[in-house]
GROMACS .gro file of C-alpha atoms in nm:
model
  324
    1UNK     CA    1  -0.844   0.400   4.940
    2UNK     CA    2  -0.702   0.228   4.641
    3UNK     CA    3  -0.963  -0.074   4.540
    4UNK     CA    4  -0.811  -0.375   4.366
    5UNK     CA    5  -0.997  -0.507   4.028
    6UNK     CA    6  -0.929  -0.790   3.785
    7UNK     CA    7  -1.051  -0.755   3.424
    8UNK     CA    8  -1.067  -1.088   3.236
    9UNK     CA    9  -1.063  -0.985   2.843
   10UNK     CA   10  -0.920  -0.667   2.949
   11UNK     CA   11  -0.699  -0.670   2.593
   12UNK     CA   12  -1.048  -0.627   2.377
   13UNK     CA   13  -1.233  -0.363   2.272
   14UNK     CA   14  -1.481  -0.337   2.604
   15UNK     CA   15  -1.202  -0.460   2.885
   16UNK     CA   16  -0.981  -0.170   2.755
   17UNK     CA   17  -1.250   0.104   2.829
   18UNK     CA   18  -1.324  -0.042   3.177
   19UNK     CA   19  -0.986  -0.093   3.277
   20UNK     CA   20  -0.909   0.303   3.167
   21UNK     CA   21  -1.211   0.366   3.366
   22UNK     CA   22  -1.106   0.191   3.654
   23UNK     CA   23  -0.761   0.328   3.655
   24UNK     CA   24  -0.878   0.687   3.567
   25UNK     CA   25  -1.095   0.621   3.967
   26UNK     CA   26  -0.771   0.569   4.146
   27UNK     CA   27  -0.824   0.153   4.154
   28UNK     CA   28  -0.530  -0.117   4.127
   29UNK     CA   29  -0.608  -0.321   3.797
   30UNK     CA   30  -0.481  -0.686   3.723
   31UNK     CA   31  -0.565  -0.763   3.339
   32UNK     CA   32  -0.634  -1.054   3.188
   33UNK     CA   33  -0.598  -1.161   2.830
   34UNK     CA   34  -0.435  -1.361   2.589
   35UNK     CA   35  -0.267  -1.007   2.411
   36UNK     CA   36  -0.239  -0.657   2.480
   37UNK     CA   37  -0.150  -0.380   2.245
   38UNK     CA   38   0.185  -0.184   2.268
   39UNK     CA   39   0.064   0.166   2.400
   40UNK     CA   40  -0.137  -0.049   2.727
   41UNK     CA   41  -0.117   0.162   3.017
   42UNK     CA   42   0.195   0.084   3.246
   43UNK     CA   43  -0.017   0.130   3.593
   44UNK     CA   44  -0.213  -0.190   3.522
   45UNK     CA   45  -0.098  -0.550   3.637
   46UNK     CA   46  -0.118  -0.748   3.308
   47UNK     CA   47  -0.151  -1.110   3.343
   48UNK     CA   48  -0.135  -1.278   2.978
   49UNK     CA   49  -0.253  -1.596   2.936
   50UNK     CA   50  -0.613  -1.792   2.873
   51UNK     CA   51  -0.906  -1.754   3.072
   52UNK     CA   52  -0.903  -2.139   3.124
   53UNK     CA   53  -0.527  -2.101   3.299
   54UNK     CA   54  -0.672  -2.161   3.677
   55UNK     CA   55  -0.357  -2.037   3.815
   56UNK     CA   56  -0.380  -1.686   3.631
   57UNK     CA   57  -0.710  -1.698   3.765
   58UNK     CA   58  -0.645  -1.729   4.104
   59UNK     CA   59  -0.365  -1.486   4.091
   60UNK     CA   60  -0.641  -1.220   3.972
   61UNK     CA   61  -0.906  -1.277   4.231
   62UNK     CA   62  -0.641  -1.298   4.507
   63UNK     CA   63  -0.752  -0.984   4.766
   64UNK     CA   64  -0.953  -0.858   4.448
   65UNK     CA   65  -1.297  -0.692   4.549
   66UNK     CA   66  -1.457  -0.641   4.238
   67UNK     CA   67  -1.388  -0.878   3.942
   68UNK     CA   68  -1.502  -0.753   3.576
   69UNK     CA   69  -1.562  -1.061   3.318
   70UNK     CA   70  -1.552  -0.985   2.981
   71UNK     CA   71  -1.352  -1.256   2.821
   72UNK     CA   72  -1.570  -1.396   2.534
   73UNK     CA   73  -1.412  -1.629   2.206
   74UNK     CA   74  -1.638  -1.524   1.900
   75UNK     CA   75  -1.717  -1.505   1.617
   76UNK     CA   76  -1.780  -1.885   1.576
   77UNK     CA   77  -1.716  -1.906   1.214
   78UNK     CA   78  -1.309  -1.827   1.339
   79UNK     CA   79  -1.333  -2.131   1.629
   80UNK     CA   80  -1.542  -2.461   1.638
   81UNK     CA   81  -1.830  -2.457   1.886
   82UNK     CA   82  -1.563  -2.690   2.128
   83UNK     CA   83  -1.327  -2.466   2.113
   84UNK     CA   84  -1.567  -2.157   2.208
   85UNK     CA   85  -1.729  -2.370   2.488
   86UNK     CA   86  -1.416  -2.422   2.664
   87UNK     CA   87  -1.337  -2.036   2.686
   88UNK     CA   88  -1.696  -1.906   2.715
   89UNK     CA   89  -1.835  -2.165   2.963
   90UNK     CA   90  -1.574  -2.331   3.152
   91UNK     CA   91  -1.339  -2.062   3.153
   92UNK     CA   92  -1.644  -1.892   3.360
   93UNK     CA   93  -1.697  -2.161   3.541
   94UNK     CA   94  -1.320  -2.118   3.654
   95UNK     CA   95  -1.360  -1.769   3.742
   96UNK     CA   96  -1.668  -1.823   3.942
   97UNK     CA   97  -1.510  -2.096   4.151
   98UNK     CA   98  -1.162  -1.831   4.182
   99UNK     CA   99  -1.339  -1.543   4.290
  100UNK     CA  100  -1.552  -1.810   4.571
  101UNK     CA  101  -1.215  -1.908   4.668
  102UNK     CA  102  -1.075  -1.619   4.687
  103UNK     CA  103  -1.376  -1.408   4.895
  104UNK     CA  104  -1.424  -1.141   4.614
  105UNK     CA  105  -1.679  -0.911   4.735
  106UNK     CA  106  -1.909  -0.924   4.355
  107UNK     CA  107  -1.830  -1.061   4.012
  108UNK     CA  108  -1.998  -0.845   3.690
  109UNK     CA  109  -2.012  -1.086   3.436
  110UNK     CA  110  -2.105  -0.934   3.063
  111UNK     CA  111  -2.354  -1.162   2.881
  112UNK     CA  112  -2.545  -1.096   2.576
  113UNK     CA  113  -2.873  -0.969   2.427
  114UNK     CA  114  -2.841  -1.256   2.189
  115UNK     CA  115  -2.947  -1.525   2.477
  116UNK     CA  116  -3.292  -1.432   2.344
  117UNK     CA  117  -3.269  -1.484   2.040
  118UNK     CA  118  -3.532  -1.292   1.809
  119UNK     CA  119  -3.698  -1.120   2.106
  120UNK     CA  120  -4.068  -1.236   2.128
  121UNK     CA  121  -4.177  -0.936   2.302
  122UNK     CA  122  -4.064  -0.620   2.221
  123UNK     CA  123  -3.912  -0.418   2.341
  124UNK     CA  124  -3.828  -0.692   2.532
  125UNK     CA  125  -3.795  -0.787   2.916
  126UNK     CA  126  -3.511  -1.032   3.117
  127UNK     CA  127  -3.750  -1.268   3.226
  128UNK     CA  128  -3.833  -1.303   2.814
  129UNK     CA  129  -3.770  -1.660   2.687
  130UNK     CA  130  -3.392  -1.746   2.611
  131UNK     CA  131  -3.389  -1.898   2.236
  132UNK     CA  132  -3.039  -1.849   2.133
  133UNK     CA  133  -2.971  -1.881   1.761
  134UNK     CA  134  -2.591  -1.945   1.732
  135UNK     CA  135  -2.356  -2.087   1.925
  136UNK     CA  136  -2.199  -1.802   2.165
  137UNK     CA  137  -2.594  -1.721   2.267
  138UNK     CA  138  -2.611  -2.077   2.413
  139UNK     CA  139  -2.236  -2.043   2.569
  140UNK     CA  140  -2.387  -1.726   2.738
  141UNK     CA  141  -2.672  -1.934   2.838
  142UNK     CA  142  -2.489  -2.171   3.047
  143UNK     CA  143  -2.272  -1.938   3.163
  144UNK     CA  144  -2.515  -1.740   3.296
  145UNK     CA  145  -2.667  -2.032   3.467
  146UNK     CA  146  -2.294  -2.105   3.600
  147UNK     CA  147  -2.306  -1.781   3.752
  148UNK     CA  148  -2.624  -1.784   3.924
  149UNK     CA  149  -2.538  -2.151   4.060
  150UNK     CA  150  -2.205  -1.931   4.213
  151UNK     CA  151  -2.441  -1.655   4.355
  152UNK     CA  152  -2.674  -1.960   4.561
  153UNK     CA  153  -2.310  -2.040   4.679
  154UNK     CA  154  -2.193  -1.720   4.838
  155UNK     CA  155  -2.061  -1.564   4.530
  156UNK     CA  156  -2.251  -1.230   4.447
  157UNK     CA  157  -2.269  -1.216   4.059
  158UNK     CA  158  -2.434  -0.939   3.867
  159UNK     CA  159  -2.524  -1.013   3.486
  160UNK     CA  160  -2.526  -0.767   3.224
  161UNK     CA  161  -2.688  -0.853   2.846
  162UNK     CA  162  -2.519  -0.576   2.631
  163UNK     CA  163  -2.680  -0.523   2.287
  164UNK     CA  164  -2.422  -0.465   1.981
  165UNK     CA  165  -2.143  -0.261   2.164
  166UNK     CA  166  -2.036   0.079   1.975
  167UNK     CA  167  -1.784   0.343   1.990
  168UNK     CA  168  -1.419   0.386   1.960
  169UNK     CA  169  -1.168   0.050   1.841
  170UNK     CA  170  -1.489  -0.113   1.794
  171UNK     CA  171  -1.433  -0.448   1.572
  172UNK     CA  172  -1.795  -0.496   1.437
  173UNK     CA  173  -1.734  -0.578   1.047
  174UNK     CA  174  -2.062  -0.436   0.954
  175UNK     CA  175  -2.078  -0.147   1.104
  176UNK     CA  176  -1.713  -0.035   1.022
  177UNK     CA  177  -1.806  -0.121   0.630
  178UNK     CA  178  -2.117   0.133   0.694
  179UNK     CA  179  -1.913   0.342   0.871
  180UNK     CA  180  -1.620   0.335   0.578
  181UNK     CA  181  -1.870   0.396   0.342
  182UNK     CA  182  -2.055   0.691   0.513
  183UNK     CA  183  -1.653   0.846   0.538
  184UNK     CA  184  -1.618   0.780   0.168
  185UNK     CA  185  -1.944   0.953   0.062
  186UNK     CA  186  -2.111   0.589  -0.076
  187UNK     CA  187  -2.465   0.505  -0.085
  188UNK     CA  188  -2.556   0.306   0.277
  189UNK     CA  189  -2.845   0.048   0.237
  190UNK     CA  190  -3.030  -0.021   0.546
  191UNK     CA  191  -3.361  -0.192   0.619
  192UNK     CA  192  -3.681  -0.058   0.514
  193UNK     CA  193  -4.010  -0.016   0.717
  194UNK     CA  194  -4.005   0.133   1.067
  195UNK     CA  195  -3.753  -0.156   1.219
  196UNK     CA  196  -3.521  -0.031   1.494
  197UNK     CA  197  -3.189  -0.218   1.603
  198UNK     CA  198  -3.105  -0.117   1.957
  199UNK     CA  199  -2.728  -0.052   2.006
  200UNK     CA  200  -2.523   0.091   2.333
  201UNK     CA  201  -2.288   0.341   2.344
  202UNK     CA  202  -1.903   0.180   2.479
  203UNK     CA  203  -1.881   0.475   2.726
  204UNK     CA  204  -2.237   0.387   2.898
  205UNK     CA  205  -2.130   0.013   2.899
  206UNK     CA  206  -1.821   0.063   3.125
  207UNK     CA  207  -2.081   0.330   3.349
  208UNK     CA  208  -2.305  -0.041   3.342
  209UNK     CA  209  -2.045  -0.197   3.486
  210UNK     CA  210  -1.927   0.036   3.722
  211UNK     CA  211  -2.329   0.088   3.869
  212UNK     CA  212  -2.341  -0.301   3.906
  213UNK     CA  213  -2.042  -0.315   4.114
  214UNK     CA  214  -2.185  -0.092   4.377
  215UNK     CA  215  -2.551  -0.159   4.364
  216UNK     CA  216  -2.686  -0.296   4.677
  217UNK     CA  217  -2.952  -0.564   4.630
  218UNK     CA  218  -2.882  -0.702   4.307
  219UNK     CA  219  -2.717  -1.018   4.366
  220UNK     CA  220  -2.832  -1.290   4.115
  221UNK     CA  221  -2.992  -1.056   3.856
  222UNK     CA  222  -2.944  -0.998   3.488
  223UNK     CA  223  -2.994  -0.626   3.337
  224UNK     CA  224  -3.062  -0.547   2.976
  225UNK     CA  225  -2.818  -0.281   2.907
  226UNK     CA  226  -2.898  -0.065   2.586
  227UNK     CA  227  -2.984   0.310   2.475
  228UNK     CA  228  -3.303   0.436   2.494
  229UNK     CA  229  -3.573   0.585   2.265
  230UNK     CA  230  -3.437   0.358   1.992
  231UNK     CA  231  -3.552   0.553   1.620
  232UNK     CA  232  -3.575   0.303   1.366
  233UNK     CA  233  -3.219   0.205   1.184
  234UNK     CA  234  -3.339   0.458   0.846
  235UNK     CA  235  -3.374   0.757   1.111
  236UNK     CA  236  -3.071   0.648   1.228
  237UNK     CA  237  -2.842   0.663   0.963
  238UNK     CA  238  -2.999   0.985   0.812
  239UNK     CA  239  -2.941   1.166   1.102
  240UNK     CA  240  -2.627   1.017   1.132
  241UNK     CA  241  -2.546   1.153   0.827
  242UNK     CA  242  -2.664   1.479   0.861
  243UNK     CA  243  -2.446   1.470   1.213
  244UNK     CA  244  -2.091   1.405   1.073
  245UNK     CA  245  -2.175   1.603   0.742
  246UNK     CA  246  -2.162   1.268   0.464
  247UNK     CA  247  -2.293   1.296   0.153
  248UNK     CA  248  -2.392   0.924   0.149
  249UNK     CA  249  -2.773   0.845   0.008
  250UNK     CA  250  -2.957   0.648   0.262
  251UNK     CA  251  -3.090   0.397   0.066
  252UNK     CA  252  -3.411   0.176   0.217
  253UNK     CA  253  -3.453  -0.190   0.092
  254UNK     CA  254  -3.743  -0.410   0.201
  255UNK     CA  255  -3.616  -0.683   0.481
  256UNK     CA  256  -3.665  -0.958   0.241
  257UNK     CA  257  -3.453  -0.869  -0.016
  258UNK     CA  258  -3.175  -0.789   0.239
  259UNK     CA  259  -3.263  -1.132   0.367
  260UNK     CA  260  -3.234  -1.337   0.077
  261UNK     CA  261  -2.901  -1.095  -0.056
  262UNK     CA  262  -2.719  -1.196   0.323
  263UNK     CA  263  -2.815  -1.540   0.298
  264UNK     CA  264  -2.656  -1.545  -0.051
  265UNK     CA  265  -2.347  -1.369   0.071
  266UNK     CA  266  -2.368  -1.624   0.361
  267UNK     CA  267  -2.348  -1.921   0.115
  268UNK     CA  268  -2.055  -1.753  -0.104
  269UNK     CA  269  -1.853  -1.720   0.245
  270UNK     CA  270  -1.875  -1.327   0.171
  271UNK     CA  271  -2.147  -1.227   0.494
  272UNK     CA  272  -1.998  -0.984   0.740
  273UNK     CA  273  -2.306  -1.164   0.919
  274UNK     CA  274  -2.286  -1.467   1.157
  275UNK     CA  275  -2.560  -1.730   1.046
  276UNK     CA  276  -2.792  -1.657   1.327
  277UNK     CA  277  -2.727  -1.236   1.291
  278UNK     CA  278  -2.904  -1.234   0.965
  279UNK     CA  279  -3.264  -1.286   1.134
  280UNK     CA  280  -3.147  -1.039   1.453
  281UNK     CA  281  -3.024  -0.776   1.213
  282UNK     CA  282  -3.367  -0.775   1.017
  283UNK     CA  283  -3.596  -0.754   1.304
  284UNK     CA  284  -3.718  -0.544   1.576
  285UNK     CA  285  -3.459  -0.520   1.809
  286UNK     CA  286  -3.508  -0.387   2.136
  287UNK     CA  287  -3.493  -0.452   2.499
  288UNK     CA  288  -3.643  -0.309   2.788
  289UNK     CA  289  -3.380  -0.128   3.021
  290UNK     CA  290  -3.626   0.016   3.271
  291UNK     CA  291  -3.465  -0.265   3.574
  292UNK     CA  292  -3.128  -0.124   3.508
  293UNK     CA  293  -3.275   0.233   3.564
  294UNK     CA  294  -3.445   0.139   3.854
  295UNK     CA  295  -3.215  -0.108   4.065
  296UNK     CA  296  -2.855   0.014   3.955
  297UNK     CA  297  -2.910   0.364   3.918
  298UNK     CA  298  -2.809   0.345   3.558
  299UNK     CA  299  -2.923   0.544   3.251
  300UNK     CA  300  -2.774   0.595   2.921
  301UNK     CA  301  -2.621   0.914   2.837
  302UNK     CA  302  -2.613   0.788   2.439
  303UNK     CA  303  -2.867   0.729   2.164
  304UNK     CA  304  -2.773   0.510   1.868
  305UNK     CA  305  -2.659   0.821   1.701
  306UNK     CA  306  -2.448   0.943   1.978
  307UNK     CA  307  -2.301   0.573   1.968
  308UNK     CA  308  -2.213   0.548   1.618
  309UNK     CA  309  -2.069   0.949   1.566
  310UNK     CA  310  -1.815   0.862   1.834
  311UNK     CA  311  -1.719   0.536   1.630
  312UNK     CA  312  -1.725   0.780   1.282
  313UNK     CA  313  -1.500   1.047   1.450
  314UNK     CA  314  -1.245   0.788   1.574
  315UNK     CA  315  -1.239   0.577   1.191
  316UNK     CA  316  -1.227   0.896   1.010
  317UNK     CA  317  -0.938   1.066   1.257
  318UNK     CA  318  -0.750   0.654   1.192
  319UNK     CA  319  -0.802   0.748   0.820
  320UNK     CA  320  -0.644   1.134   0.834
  321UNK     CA  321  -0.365   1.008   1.058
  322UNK     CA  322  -0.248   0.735   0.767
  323UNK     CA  323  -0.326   0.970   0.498
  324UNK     CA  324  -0.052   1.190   0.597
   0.00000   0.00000   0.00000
């Protein structure tokens, strides 16, 4: 039997790869999002319009069972922090108090590793301290807390705290440029020391999201979702390399240089890096998945290297297809 799902932010890089999911399982999708690209798949319901439109909203949770957040407004140097806080907190709000309305069975609603902050523990647990650095951290802060106030109200609500998302139509700036570079044969600096940035394969994302619909038991929760055995980033990238056949030195600079050079680039309005990325990207970056493994069923089939071949194979076939 067909199962009907609404996507919110189904037009962006990780609603797309759920909602292919979703249809690819036999399921009735309504989509949500402000835009969708030309090739979208006909057998999907879209619904354009802004995650604050309350009507939209309740015409998505309407005899939905399963509803899928993953609208999010960000970066914040592109929108002021009033402007993000309408879409990231009350636009969740709205969806929370749609899908009560409307008796969906359980909302998964995609957070962020960044609620923490610079982890103080590592690798480093849910029930961690939340010290958000930027602005969207703190939006996923309260909207978190929105959600669980909707789970003590009937709603079931499962939350999921992604790290840095990677794979195929990915829109990270700074891993593209590394990525570009590594297809070009250029040097790639990374940090030096034994530091290790924990990323997550798209593909085992959308597998999060599917195990946290069905999961009994889990009502309320939040799951770091991330890959496991995380090398650090200079292991990364050199076996990276040596996967997709580069030529591109792998060039080690200590953190503090790379510190002072983003903060630089930061003040000349050149950084590919948010303010508040500058101290995630030159730490130790890793979170503890072990609750996802045990109370979804959930493991990552992807490393970091996995991750980031997939997104090289898909920029590199982009650059063949325009080079012809």
């Amino acid at each position: 039997m067909s199962t009907t799902c609404f996507v919110t932010g189904a037009g962006g890089f990780v609603g797309r790869a759920l909602v292919n999911s979703l249809l690819a399982q036999g399921n009735h999708v309504r989509a949500l999002d402000v835009r969708f690209s030309g090739d979208w798949p006909d057998d999907a319901t879209r619904l354009r319009g802004d995650i604050r439109d309350r009507s939209l909203l309740e015409q998505g949770c309407r005899d939905a069972e399963f509803v899928f957040h993953c609208a999010a407004l960000l970066p914040q140097r592109q929108a002021a922090a009033a402007v993000m806080r309408l879409t990231n907190v009350e636009g969740a709000g709205h969806l929370f108090n749609a899908a009560l309305r409307a008796r969906v069975s359980r909302v998964v609603m995609l957070s962020s590793t960044e609620v923490y902050g610079v982890p103080a523990t590592v690798p480093c647990p849910e029930d961690a301290p939340q010290r958000p650095l930027g602005e969207y951290g703190r939006n996923k802060v309260e909207a978190e807390q929105l959600a669980r106030d909707a789970n003590d109200r009937g709603l079931q609500v499962v939350i999921l705290r992604p790290t840095t998302v990677v794979g195929p139509t990915m829109t990270d700036r700074v891993l593209l440029t590394t990525l570009t570079a590594l297809h070009k044969g250029w040097p790639i600096v990374v940090p030096g020391g034994h530091g290790r940035f924990q990323m997550v394969a798209l593909s085992d994302l959308v597998e999060a999201c599917l195990a946290a619909s069905r999961a009994t038991g889990v009502a309320g929760e939040a799951f770091n979702i991330g890959a496991d055995a995380v090398p650090s980033q200079q292991q990364v990238f050199r076996e990276l390399r040596t996967r997709v056949s580069s030529w591109s030195p792998v060039i080690p600079v200590p953190r503090s240089l790379l510190r002072g050079l983003s903060r630089l680039l930061l003040a000349l309005g050149r950084s590919p890096l948010e303010p508040e990325h500058i101290p995630i990207a030159l730490t130790d970056y890793v979170f503890d998945i072990r609750k996802a493994w045990d109370r979804l069923g959930w493991r990552p089939a992807k490393g970091n290297v996995d991750a980031l071949a997939d997104a090289y194979r898909w920029l590199a076939g982009g650059v063949r297809r325009r080079a012809k």
